[in-house]
XYZ file of C-alpha atoms in Angstrom:
517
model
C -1.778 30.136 8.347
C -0.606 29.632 12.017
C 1.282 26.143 11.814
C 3.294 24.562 14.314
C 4.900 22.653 11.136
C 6.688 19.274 12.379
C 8.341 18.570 9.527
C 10.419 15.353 8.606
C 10.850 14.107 12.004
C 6.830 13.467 12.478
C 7.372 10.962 9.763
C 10.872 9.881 11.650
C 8.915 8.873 15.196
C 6.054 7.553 13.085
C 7.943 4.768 11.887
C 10.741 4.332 14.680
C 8.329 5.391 17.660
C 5.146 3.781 16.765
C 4.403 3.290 20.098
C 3.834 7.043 20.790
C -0.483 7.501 21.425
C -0.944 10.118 19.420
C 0.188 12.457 16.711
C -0.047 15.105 19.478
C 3.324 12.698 20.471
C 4.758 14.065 17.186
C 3.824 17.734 17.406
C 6.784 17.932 19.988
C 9.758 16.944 17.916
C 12.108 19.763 17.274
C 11.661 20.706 13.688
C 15.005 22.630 13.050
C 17.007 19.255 12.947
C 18.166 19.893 9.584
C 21.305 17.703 9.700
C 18.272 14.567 10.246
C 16.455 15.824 7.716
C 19.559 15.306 5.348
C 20.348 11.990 6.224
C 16.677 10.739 6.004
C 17.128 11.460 2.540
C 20.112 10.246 1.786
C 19.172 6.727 0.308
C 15.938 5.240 -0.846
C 14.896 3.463 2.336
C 14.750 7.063 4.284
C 12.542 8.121 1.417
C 10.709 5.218 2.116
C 10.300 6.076 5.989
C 9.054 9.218 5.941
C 6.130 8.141 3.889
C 5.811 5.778 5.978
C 5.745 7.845 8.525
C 2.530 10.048 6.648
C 0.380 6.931 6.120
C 1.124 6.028 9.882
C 0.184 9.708 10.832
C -3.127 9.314 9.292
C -4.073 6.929 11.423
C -4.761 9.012 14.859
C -7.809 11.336 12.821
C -8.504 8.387 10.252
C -9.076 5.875 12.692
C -11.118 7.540 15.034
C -12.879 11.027 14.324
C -12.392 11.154 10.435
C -13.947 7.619 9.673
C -15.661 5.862 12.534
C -16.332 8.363 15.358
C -17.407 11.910 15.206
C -18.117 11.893 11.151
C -20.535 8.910 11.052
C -22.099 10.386 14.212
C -22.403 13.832 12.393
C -23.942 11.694 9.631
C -26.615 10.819 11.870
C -25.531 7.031 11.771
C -26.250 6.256 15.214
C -28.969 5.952 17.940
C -27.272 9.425 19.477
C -28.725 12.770 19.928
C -27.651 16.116 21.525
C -29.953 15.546 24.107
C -29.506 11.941 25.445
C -26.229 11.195 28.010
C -23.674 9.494 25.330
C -20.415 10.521 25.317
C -20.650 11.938 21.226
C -23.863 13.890 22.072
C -22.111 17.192 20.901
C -21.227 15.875 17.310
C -24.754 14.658 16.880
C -26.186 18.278 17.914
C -23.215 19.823 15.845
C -22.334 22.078 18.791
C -19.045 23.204 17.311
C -18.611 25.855 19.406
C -18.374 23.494 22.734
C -14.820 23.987 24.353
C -14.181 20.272 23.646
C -15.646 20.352 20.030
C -13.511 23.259 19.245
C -10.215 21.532 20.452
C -11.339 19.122 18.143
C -11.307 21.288 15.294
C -8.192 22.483 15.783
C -6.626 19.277 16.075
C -8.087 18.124 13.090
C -6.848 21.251 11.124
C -3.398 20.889 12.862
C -2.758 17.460 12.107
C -3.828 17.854 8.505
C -1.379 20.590 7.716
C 1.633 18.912 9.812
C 0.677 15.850 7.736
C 0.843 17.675 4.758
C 4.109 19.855 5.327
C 5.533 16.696 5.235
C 4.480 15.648 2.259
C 5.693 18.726 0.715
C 9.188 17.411 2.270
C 8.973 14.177 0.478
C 8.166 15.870 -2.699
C 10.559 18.849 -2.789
C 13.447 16.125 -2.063
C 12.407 14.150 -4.786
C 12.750 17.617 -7.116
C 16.693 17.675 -5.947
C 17.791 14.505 -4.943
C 19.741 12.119 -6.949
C 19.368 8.698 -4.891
C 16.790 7.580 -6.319
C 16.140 5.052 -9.638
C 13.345 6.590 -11.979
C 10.582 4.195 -10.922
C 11.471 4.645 -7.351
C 11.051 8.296 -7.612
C 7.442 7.732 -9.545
C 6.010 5.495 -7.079
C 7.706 8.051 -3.942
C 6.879 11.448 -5.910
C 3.205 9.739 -7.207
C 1.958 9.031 -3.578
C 3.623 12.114 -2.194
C 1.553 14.152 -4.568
C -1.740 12.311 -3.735
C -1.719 12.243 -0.278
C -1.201 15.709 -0.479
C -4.407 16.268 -2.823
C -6.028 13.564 -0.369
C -5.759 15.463 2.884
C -6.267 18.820 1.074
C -9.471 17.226 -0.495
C -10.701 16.606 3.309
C -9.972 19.733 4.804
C -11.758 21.130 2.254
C -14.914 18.618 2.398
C -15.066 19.505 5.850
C -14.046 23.257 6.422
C -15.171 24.646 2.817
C -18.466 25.444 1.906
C -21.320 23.283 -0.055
C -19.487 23.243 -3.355
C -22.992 23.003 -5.232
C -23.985 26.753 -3.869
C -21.212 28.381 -2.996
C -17.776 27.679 -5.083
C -16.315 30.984 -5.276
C -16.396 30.918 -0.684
C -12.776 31.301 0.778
C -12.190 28.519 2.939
C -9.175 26.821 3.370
C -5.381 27.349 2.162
C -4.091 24.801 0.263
C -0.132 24.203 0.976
C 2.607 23.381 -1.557
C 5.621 24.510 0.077
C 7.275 22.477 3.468
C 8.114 26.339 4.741
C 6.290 27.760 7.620
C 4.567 30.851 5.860
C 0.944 31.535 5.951
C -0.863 30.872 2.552
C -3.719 32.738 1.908
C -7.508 31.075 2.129
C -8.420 30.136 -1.131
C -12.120 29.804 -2.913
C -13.458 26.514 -2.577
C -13.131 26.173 -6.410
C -9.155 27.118 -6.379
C -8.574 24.663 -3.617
C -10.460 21.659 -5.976
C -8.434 22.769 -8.955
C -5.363 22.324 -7.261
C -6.544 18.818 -5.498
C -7.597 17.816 -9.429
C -3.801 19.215 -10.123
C -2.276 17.336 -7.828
C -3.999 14.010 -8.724
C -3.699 14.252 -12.324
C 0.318 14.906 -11.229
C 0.138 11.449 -9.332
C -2.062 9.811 -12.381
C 1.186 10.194 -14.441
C 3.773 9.142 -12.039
C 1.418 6.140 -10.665
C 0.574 5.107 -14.548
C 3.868 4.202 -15.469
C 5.809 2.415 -12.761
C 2.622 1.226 -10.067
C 2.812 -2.468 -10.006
C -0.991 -2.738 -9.174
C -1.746 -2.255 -12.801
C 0.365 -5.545 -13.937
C 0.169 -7.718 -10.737
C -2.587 -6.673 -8.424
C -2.719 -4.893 -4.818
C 0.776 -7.787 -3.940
C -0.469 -8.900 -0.472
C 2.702 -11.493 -0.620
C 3.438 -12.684 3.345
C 6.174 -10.468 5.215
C 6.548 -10.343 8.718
C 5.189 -6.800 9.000
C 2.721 -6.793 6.333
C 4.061 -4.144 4.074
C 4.008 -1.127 6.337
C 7.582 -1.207 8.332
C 9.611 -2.060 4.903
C 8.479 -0.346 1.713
C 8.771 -3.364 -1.278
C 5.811 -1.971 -3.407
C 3.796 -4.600 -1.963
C 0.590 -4.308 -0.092
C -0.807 -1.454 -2.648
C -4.062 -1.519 -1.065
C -1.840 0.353 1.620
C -0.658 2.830 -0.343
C -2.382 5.749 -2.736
C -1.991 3.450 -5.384
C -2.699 3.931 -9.092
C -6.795 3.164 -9.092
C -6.682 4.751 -5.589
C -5.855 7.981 -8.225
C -8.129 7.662 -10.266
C -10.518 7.112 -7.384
C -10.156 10.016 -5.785
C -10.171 12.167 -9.543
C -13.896 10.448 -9.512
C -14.331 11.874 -5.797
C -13.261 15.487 -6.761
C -15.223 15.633 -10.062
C -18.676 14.599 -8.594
C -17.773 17.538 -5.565
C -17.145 19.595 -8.873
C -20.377 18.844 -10.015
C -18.432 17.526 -13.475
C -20.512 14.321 -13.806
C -19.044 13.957 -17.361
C -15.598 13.241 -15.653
C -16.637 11.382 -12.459
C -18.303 9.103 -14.637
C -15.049 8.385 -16.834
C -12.830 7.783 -13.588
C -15.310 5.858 -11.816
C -16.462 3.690 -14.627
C -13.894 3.527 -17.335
C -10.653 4.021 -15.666
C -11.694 1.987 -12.248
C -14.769 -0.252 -13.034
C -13.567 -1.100 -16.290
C -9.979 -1.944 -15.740
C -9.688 -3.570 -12.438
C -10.792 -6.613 -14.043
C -9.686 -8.271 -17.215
C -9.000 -11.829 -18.087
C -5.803 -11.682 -16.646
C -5.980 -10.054 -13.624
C -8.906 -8.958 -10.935
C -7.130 -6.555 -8.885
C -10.055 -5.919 -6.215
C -12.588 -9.207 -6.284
C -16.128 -8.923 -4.467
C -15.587 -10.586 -1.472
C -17.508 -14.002 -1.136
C -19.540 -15.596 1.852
C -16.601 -17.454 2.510
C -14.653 -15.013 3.621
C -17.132 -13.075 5.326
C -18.183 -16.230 7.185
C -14.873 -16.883 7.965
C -14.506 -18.766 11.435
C -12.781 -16.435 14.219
C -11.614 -13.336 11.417
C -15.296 -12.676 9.508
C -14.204 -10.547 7.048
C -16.685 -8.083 7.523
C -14.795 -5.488 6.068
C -15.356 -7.039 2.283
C -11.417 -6.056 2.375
C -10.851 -7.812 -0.943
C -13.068 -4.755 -2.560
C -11.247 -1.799 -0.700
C -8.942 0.247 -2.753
C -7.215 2.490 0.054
C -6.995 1.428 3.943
C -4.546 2.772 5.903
C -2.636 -0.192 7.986
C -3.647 0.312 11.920
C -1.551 -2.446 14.240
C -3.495 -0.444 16.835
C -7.352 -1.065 15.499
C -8.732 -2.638 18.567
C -8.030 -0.058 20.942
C -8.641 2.741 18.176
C -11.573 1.839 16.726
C -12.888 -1.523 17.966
C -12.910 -0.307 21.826
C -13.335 3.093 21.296
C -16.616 3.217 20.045
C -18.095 -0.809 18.982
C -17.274 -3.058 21.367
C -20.362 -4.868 22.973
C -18.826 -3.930 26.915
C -19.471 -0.258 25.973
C -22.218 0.746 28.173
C -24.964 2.236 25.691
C -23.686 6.273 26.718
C -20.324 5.389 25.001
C -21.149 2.852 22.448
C -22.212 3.522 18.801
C -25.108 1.479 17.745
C -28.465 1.689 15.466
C -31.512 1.959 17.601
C -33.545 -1.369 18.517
C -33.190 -4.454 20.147
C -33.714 -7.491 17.483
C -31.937 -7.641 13.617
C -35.257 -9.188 12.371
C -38.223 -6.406 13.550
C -37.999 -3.642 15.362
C -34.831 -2.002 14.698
C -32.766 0.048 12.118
C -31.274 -3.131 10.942
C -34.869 -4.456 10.018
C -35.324 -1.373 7.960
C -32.097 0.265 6.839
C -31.121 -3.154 4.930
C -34.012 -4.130 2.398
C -32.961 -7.833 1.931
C -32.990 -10.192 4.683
C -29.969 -11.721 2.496
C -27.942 -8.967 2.247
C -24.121 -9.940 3.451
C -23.929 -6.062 4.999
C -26.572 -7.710 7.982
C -24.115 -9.773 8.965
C -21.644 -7.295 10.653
C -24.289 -6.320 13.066
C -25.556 -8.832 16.277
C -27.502 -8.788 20.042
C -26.474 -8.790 22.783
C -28.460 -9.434 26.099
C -28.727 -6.445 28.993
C -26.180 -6.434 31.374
C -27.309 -6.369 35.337
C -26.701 -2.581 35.106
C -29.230 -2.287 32.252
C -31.767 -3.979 34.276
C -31.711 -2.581 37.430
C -32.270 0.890 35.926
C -34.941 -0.128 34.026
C -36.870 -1.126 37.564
C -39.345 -3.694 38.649
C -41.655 -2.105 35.920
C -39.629 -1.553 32.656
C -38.007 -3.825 30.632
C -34.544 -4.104 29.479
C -34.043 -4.974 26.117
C -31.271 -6.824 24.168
C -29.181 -3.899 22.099
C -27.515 -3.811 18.782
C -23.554 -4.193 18.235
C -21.896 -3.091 15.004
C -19.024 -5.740 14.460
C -17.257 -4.659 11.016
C -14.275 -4.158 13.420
C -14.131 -7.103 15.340
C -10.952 -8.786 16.547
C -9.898 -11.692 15.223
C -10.404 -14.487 17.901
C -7.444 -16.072 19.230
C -7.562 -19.808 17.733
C -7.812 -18.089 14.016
C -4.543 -15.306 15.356
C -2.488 -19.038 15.993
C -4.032 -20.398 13.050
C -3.231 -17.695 10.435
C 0.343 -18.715 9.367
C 0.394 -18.673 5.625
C -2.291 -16.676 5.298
C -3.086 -13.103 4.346
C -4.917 -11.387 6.947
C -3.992 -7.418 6.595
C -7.692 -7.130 6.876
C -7.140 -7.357 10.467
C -5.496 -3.994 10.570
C -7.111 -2.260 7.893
C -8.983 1.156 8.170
C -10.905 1.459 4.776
C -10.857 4.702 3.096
C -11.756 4.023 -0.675
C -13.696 1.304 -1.601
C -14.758 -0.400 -5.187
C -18.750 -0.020 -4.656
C -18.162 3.929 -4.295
C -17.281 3.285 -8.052
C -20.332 1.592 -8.743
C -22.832 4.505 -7.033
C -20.303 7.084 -8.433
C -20.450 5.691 -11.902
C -24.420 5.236 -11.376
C -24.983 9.136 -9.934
C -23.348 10.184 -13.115
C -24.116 8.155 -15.925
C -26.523 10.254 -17.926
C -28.153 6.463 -18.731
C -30.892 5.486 -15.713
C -30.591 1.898 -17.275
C -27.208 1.896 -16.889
C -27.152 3.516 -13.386
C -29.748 0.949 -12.214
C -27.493 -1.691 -14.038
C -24.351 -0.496 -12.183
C -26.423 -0.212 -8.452
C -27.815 -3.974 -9.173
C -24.790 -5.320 -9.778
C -23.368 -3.724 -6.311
C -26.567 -5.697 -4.798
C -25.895 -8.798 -6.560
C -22.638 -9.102 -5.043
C -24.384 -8.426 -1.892
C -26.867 -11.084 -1.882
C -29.570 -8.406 -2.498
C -32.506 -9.091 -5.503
C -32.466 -6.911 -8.271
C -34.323 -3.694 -7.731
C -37.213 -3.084 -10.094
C -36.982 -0.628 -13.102
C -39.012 1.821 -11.974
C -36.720 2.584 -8.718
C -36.079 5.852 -7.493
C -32.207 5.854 -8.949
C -31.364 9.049 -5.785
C -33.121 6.889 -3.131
C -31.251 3.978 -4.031
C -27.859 5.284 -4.586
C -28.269 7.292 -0.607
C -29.329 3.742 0.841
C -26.707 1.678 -0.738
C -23.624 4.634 -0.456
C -25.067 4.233 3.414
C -25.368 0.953 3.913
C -21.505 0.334 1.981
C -19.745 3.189 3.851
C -20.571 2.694 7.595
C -17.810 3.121 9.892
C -16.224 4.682 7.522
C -16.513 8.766 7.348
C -17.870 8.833 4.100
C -21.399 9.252 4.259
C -21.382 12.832 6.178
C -19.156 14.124 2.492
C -22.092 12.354 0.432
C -25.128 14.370 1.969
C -23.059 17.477 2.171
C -22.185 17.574 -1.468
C -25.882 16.673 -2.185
C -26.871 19.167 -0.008
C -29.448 17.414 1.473
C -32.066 18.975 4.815
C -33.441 15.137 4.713
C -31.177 12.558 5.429
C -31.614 8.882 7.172
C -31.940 9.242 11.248
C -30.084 7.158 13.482
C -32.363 7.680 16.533
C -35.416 6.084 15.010
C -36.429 2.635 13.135
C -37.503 4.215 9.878
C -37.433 8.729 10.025
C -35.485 11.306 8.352
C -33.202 13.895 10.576
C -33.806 17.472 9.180
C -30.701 18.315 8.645
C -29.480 22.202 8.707
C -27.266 23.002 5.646
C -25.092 25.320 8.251
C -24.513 21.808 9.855
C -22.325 20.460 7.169
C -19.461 23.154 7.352
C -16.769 22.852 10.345
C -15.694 26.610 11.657
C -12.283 27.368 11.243
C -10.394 26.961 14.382
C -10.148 29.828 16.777
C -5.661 30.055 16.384
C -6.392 30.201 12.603
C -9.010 33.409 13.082
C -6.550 34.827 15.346
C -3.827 34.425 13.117
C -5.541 35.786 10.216
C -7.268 38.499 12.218
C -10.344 37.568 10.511
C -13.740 39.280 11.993
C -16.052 37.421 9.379
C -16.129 34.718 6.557
């Protein structure tokens, strides 16, 4: 595998330097500084800063192309199409062998594996070191050893091949070693057994010293909210314990093991979260999602795993949502009203449902107009606001008051339990059971007992997950040629299955010398 490892010091600048753009930034740290490498190390705190460092590094893919950009557009999400002038065109025509798609790729690949060599860091010091108490080393060794399964599970989701048809395909290599050697590509099912490895490795650590199973995700005020200092507060932050046994519910559905999806999703997340003594990830009320100047439109009181993004408005909220987007850069459903005539009108079934909320209209601008002429008519458009900024008044305001939402970038959520627990419960009571109580916490009415359980569980995994990078995984592993189209009120895309698997990039063919896969 042709790495250009950054090891150790990537996690170094993350922390120190997090006012570098990029990770590119990171990729040009000299990686032979061995001396720094041994005085990161030497106490807990360095520990604690270069996984920092990794949770900080996810945010340049996870913030942009790996959750709301290119992976909801490749989902179909969006009014975009290869053929219209916006600036994503190519990811919704899934021209991967564009020039600019391909650098994509390979920064996607790149930053993976550099993200993951240093995880491999974090966990071989943990093997030799002595610094560290034992539940310091659990929690340090227990996220090391899922983020490592976490990124791994990603590169395969996107560069392997539909697990359903084709588990014995070489696809990726899956990296356990900090050392700059190339690994050989592994069948999709060796790469999943290994992820499943690695999480059941991070169960055990995470099961016995996590303090989200005895006091909750710990959202206590600090200055930096959790992510500068490392106090084992903020779990939400972190691969925390349930974030585990999340992701074990993630892997076994891709696995096609419904049997254990079902027990991770239901009985070791559903189940547990909340007891009579502690509710560890509460649906969000109306209250907060009504919230005046910071609408909580992220329902961030139900996500399990967000990375912590200081950053978010110029990452996310400007890059692709923000209302002075012209419509060629802006991501949006197609229509002009939230009422009639638009994917809002159809894509959410109850004009209740709390999910309408995060969407609104805006009026043309002059620009709109005048190319529409004396004899067409510009029409409001649709913004997407689960994003938004808080406004200044509640920024003043917020003293003594939690607001990490602000800055969070959900990547595991509590209703993905619900429609994971309902896809594989062997029970269509129950899974209808499990879906309507997802709806009843969304203002939704029951859904009748004669619903299509499949149909149901696509709509409400879409309508939960948007702006988040998950739904492009859900029709992949379903392998589905009909999905929902973002380019009309109420069609289907035909998808091609071809269209779900990312090429490997070009420098990892050359490397490998490979003439076919």
């Amino acid at each position: 595998m042709k790495m250009k490892f950054n090891i150790l010091p990537i996690a170094i600048t993350a922390v120190l330097g997090a006012g570098m753009s990029s990770c590119n930034d990171w990729l040009r740290v000299d990686m032979e500084d061995k001396v720094m490498e041994k005085t990161m190390f030497s106490d807990y705190k360095g520990y604690c800063t270069a996984l920092n460092g990794i949770y900080i590094g996810m945010n340049g893919l996870y913030s942009n192309q790996l959750s709301t950009g290119a992976i909801d557009v490749m989902a179909q999400y969006y009014n975009v199409t290869e053929n219209n002038s916006h600036s994503k065109r190519l990811y919704a025509g899934y021209k991967y062998n564009d020039p600019s798609i391909k650098t994509s790729i390979e920064n996607i690949w790149q930053t993976l594996y550099n993200l993951i060599a240093n995880t491999n860091v974090v966990i071989e010091h943990t093997e030799t070191g002595d610094v560290l108490n034992e539940k310091q080393r659990g929690i340090i060794r227990g996220e090391a050893f899922a983020l490592r399964a976490f990124l791994h599970f990603d590169l395969l989701r996107l560069f392997g091949p539909i697990y359903s048809t084709s588990p014995d395909q070489v696809c990726i290599p899956y990296q356990e070693s900090s050392q700059r050697v190339i690994q050989p590509l592994l069948p999709a099912s060796e790469v999943l057994g290994k992820i499943i490895n690695d999480l059941k490795e991070a169960e055990s650590l995470l099961s016995q010293y996590d303090p989200i199973i005895t006091e909750g995700v710990g959202n206590i005020l600090t200055n930096d909210d959790g992510v500068s200092t490392y106090d084992t507060s903020f779990r939400q932050l972190r691969l925390n314990y349930y974030a585990v046994e999340a992701m074990l519910a993630r892997a076994y559905l891709w696995k096609g093991d419904k049997t254990e999806a079902y027990k991770y999703a239901k009985t070791n997340v559903i189940d547990k979260v909340t007891t009579e003594d502690l509710e560890v990830f509460p649906w969000v009320t109306l209250s907060q999602i009504d919230a005046e100047g910071k609408n909580d439109y992220l329902f961030s009181s139900e996500v399990i795993f967000s990375l912590y993004n200081s950053k978010r408005v110029d990452n996310v909220l400007r890059a692709n949502f923000i209302s002075t987007l012209t419509l060629a850069n802006r991501l949006t459903f197609v229509g002009s009203s939230l009422s009639s005539n638009s994917k809002v009108a159809t894509f959410y079934d109850d004009l209740g449902d709390y999910r309408r909320k995060m969407w609104s209209t805006i009026d043309p601008t002059d620009e709109e107009i005048e190319a529409a002429g004396p004899w067409g008519e510009a029409l409001p458009t649709l913004v997407f606001n689960k994003y938004d900024e808080f406004t200044k008044d509640a920024i003043n305001n917020s003293t003594g008051t939690v607001t990490t939402y602000r800055f969070m970038v959900p990547l595991i959520r509590l209703s993905e339990m619900y429609l994971i627990a309902a896809e594989s419960s062997p029970n269509t009571t129950e899974a209808l059971e499990l879906i309507n109580t997802l709806r009843l916490h969304r203002n939704c009415r029951d859904l009748p007992a004669d619903t299509d359980i499949d149909r149901a569980i696509t709509y409400e995994m879409a309508r939960e997950v948007i702006g988040e990078g998950q739904l492009f995984y859900f029709y992949k592993r379903r392998a589905m040629t009909e999905i929902i189209s973002g380019t009309s009120i109420d069609g289907k895309y035909n998808m091609q299955l071809s269209n779900y698997t990312l090429p490997l990039p070009d420098s990892e063919i050359e490397e490998r010398n490979i003439s076919n896969l």
